[in-house]
Short mmCIF file of C-alpha atoms in Angstrom, two decimals:
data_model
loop_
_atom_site.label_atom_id
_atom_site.label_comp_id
_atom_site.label_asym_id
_atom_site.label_seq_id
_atom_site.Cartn_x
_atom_site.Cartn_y
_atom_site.Cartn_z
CA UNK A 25 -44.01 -36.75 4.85
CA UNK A 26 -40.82 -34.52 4.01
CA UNK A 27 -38.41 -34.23 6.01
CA UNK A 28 -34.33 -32.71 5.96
CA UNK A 29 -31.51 -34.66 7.89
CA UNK A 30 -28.76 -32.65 8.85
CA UNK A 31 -26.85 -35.26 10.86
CA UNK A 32 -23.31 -32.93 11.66
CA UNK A 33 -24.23 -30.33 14.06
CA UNK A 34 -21.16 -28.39 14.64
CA UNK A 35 -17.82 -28.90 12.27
CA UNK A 36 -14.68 -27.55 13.11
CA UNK A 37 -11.81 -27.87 10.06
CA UNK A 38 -8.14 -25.62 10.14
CA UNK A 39 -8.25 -22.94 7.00
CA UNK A 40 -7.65 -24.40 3.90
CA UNK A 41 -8.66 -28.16 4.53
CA UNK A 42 -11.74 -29.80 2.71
CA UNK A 43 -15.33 -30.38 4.35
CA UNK A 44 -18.43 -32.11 2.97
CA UNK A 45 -21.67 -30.90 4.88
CA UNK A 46 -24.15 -33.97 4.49
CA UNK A 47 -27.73 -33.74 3.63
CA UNK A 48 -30.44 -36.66 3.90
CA UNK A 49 -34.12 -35.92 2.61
CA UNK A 50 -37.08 -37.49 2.45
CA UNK A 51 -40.21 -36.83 -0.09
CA UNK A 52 -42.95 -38.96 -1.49
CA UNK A 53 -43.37 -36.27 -4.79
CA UNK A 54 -41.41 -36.95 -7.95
CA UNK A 55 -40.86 -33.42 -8.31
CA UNK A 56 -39.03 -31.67 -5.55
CA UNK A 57 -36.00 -29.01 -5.19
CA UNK A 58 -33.26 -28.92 -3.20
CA UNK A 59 -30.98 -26.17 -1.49
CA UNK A 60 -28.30 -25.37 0.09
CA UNK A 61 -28.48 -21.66 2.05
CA UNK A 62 -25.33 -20.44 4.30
CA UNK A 63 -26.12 -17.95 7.48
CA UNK A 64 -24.11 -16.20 8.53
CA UNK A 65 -24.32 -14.53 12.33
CA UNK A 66 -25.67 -11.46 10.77
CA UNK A 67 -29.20 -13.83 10.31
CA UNK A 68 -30.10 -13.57 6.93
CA UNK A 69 -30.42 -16.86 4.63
CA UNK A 70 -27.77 -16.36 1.69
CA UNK A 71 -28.63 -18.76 -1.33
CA UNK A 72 -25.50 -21.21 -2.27
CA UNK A 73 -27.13 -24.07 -4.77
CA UNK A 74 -30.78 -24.88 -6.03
CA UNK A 75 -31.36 -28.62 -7.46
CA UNK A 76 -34.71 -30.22 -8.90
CA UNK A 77 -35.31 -33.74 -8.55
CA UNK A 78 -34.66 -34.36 -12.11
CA UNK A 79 -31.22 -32.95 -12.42
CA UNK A 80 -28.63 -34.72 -10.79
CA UNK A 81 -25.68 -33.58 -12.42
CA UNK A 82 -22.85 -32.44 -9.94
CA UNK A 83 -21.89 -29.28 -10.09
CA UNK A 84 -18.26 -27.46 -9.04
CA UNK A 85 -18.43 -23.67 -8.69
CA UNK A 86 -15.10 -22.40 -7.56
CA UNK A 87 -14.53 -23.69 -4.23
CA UNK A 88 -18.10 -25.45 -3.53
CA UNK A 89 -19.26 -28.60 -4.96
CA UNK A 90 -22.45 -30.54 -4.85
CA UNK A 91 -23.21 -34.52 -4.96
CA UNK A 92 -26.69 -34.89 -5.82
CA UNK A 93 -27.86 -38.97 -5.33
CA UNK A 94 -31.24 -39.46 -6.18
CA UNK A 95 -30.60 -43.15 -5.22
CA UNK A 96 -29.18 -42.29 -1.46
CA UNK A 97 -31.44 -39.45 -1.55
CA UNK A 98 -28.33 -37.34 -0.50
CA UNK A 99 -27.04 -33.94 -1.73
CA UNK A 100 -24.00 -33.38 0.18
CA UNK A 101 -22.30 -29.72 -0.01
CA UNK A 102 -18.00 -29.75 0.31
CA UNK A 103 -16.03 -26.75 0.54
CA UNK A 104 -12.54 -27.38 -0.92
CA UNK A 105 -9.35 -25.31 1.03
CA UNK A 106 -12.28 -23.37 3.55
CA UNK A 107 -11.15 -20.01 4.42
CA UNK A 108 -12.45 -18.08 7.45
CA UNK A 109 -14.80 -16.41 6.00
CA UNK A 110 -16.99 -19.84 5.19
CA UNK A 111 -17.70 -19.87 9.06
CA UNK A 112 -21.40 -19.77 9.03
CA UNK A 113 -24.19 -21.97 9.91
CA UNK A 114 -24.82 -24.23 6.60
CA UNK A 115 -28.95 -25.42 5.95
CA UNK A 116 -30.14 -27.94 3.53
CA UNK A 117 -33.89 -27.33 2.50
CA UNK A 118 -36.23 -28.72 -0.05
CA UNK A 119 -39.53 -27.57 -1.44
CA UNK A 120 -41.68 -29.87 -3.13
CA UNK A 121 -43.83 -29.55 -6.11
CA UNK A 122 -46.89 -29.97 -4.16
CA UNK A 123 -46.64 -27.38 -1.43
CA UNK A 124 -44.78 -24.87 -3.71
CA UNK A 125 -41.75 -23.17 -3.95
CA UNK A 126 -42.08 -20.45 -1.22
CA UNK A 127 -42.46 -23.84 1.61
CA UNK A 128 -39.02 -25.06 2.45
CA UNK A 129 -38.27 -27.30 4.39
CA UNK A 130 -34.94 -26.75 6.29
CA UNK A 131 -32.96 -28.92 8.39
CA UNK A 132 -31.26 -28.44 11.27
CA UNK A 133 -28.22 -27.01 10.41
CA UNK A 134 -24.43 -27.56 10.65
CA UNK A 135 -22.23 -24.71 12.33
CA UNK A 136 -19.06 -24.96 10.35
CA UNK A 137 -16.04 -23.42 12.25
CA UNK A 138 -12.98 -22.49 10.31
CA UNK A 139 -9.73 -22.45 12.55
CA UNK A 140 -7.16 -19.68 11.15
CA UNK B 11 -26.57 -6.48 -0.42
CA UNK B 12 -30.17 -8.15 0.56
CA UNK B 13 -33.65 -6.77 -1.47
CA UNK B 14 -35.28 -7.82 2.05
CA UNK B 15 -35.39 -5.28 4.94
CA UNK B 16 -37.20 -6.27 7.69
CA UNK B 17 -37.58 -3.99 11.46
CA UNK B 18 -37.49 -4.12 13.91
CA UNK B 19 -33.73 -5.90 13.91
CA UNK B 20 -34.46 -6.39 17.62
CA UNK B 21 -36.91 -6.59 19.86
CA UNK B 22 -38.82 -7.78 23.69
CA UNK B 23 -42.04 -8.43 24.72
CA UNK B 24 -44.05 -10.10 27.31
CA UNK B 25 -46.01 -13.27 27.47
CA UNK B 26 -50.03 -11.63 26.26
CA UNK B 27 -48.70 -9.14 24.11
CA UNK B 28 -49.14 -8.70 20.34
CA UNK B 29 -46.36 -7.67 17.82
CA UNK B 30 -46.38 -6.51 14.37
CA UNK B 31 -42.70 -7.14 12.27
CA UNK B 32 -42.02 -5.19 8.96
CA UNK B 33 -40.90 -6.33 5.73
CA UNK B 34 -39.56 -4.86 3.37
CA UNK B 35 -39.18 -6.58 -0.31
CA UNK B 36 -38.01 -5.93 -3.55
CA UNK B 37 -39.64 -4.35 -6.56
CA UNK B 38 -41.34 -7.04 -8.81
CA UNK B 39 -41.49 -9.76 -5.84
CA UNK B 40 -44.68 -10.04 -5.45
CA UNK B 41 -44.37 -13.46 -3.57
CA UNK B 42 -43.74 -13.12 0.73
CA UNK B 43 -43.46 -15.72 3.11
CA UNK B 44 -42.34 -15.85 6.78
CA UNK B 45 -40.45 -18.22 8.34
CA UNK B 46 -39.72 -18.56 12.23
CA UNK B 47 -36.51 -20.21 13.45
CA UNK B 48 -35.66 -21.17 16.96
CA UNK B 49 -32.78 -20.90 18.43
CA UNK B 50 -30.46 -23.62 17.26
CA UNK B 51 -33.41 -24.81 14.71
CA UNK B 52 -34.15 -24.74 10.79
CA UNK B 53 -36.33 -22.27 10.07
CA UNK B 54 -39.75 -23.06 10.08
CA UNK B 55 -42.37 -21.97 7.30
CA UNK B 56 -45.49 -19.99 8.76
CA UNK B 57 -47.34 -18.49 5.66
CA UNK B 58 -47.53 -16.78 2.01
CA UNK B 59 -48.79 -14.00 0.61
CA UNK B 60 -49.13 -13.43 -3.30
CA UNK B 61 -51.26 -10.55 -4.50
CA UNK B 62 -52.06 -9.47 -1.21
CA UNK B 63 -53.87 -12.53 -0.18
CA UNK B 64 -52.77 -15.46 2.14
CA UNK B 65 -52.34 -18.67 0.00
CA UNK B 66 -50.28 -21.55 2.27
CA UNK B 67 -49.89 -21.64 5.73
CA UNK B 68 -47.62 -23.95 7.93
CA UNK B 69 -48.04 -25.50 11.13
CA UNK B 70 -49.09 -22.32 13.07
CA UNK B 71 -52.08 -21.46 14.67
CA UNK B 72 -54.84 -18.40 13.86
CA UNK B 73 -53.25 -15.87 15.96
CA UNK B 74 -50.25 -15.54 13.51
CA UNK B 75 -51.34 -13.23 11.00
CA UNK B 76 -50.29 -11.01 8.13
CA UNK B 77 -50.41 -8.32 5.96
CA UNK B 78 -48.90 -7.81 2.25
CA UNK B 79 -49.17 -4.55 0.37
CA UNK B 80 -48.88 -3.28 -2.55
CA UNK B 81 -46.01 -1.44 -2.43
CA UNK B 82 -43.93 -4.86 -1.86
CA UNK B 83 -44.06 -4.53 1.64
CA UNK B 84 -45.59 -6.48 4.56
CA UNK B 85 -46.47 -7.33 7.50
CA UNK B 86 -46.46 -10.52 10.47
CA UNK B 87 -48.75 -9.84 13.27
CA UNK B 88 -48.46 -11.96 16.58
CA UNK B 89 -51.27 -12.17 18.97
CA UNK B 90 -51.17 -13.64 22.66
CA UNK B 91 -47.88 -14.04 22.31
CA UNK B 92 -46.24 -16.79 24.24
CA UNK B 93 -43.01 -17.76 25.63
CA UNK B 94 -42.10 -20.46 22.52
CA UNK B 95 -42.60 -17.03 20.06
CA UNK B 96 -39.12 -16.15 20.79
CA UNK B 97 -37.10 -16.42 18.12
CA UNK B 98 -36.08 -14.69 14.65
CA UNK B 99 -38.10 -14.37 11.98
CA UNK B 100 -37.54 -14.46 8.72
CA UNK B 101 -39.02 -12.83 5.73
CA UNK B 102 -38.69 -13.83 2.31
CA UNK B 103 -39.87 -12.51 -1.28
CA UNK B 104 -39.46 -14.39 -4.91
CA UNK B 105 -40.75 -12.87 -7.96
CA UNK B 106 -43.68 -15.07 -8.77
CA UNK B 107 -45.76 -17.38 -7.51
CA UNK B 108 -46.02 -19.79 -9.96
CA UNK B 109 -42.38 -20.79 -11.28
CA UNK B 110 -40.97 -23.13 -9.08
CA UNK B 111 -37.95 -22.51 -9.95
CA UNK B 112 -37.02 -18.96 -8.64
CA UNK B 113 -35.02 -18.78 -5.58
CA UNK B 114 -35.99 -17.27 -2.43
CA UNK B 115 -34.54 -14.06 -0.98
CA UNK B 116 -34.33 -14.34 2.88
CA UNK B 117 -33.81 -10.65 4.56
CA UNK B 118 -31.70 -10.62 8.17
CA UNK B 119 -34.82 -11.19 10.14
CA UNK B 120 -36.16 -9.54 13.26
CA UNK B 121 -35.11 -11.38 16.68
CA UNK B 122 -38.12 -11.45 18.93
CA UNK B 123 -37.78 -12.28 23.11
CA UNK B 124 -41.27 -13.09 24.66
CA UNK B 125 -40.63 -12.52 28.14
#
């Protein structure tokens, strides 16, 4: 069965320090994606990162950064010097080949706070 | 800015009654699925439409229904509604239905309180 670990529920960091958001999944199909979506308290699901199973290259886009390990199956999501504005609840999801793209499955969600 | 509107934004209702929510999507996506998320949950997938016809369905029983058009917009219809309905849901639209790669575009949602 698949299933999204969010273990952090709420983070709270001062502006400009680092946080990693972890993410723990579990699939039985070989060909899966992964996500990482950021909402906000206005509700809607913004899209941050997409992965598929057989990419793990880390990627670094301005401030965010991804860890994708197949072998932990862990794709962990850090925000380097957070600002304010990164305040927002933070959801890992994956979709698997199987059930198609449109089913995610989303964890629970971290609330990251950013302290001015 | 989204391409998903959905209305209401807000809205109550009591336990027995039926709702319909709106959705809005953009041109080309001819992919919609609704998600519900509790308060303090993930959200949860309930269904998708693709050419007007239902073609996955979560965890959720018959009286959860929709409607897709073909103007890009649809619909989520709620029968009997229950206490454990209240919560937001979520719309979302991707081009196709058959690339798995596309991303999903979530709207703001419409925040339901069964009362």
């Amino acid at each position: 069965a698949q299933k999204v670990t969010q273990a952090q529920t709420e983070i709270s960091v001062v502006e400009k320090e680092d946080v990693t958001l972890d993410c723990v999944y579990e699939t039985r199909d070989t060909t899966y994606y992964l996500f990482w979506y950021k909402q906000p308290p206005s509700g809607e699901l913004v899209f941050l990162i997409r992965r598929n199973s057989f990419d793990e290259q880390n990627e670094i886009s301005g401030r965010y950064s991804w860890n994708f390990q197949k072998s932990t199956s862990s794709f962990n999501f850090t925000i380097t010097a957070s600002q304010v504005v990164d305040s927002a609840v933070y959801f890992c999801a994956l979709s698997e080949a199987k059930t198609g793209a449109n089913n995610l499955f989303f964890g629970t969600g971290t609330r990251l706070t950013v302290i001015p | 800015e989204t391409g998903v509107t959905q209305s209401p934004t807000h809205l109550i209702k009591t336990r027995g009654q039926q709702v319909t929510l709106r959705c809005s999507s953009q041109s080309g996506h001819n992919t919609v699925s609704w998600y519900q998320q509790a308060l303090g949950q993930g959200p949860q997938f309930i269904f998708q439409y693709y050419r007007e016809e239902e073609n996955g369905r979560g965890n959720f029983p018959p009286r959860f229904s929709g409607l897709q058009f073909p103007n890009y917009s649809s619909e989520l219809n709620v029968n009997a509604l229950e206490l454990d309905d209240s919560a937001l849901y979520l719309c979302a639209s991707r081009p196709t239905a058959t690339s798995g790669a596309n991303v999903l575009t979530f709207g703001a949602g419409s925040r339901l309180t069964v009362l």
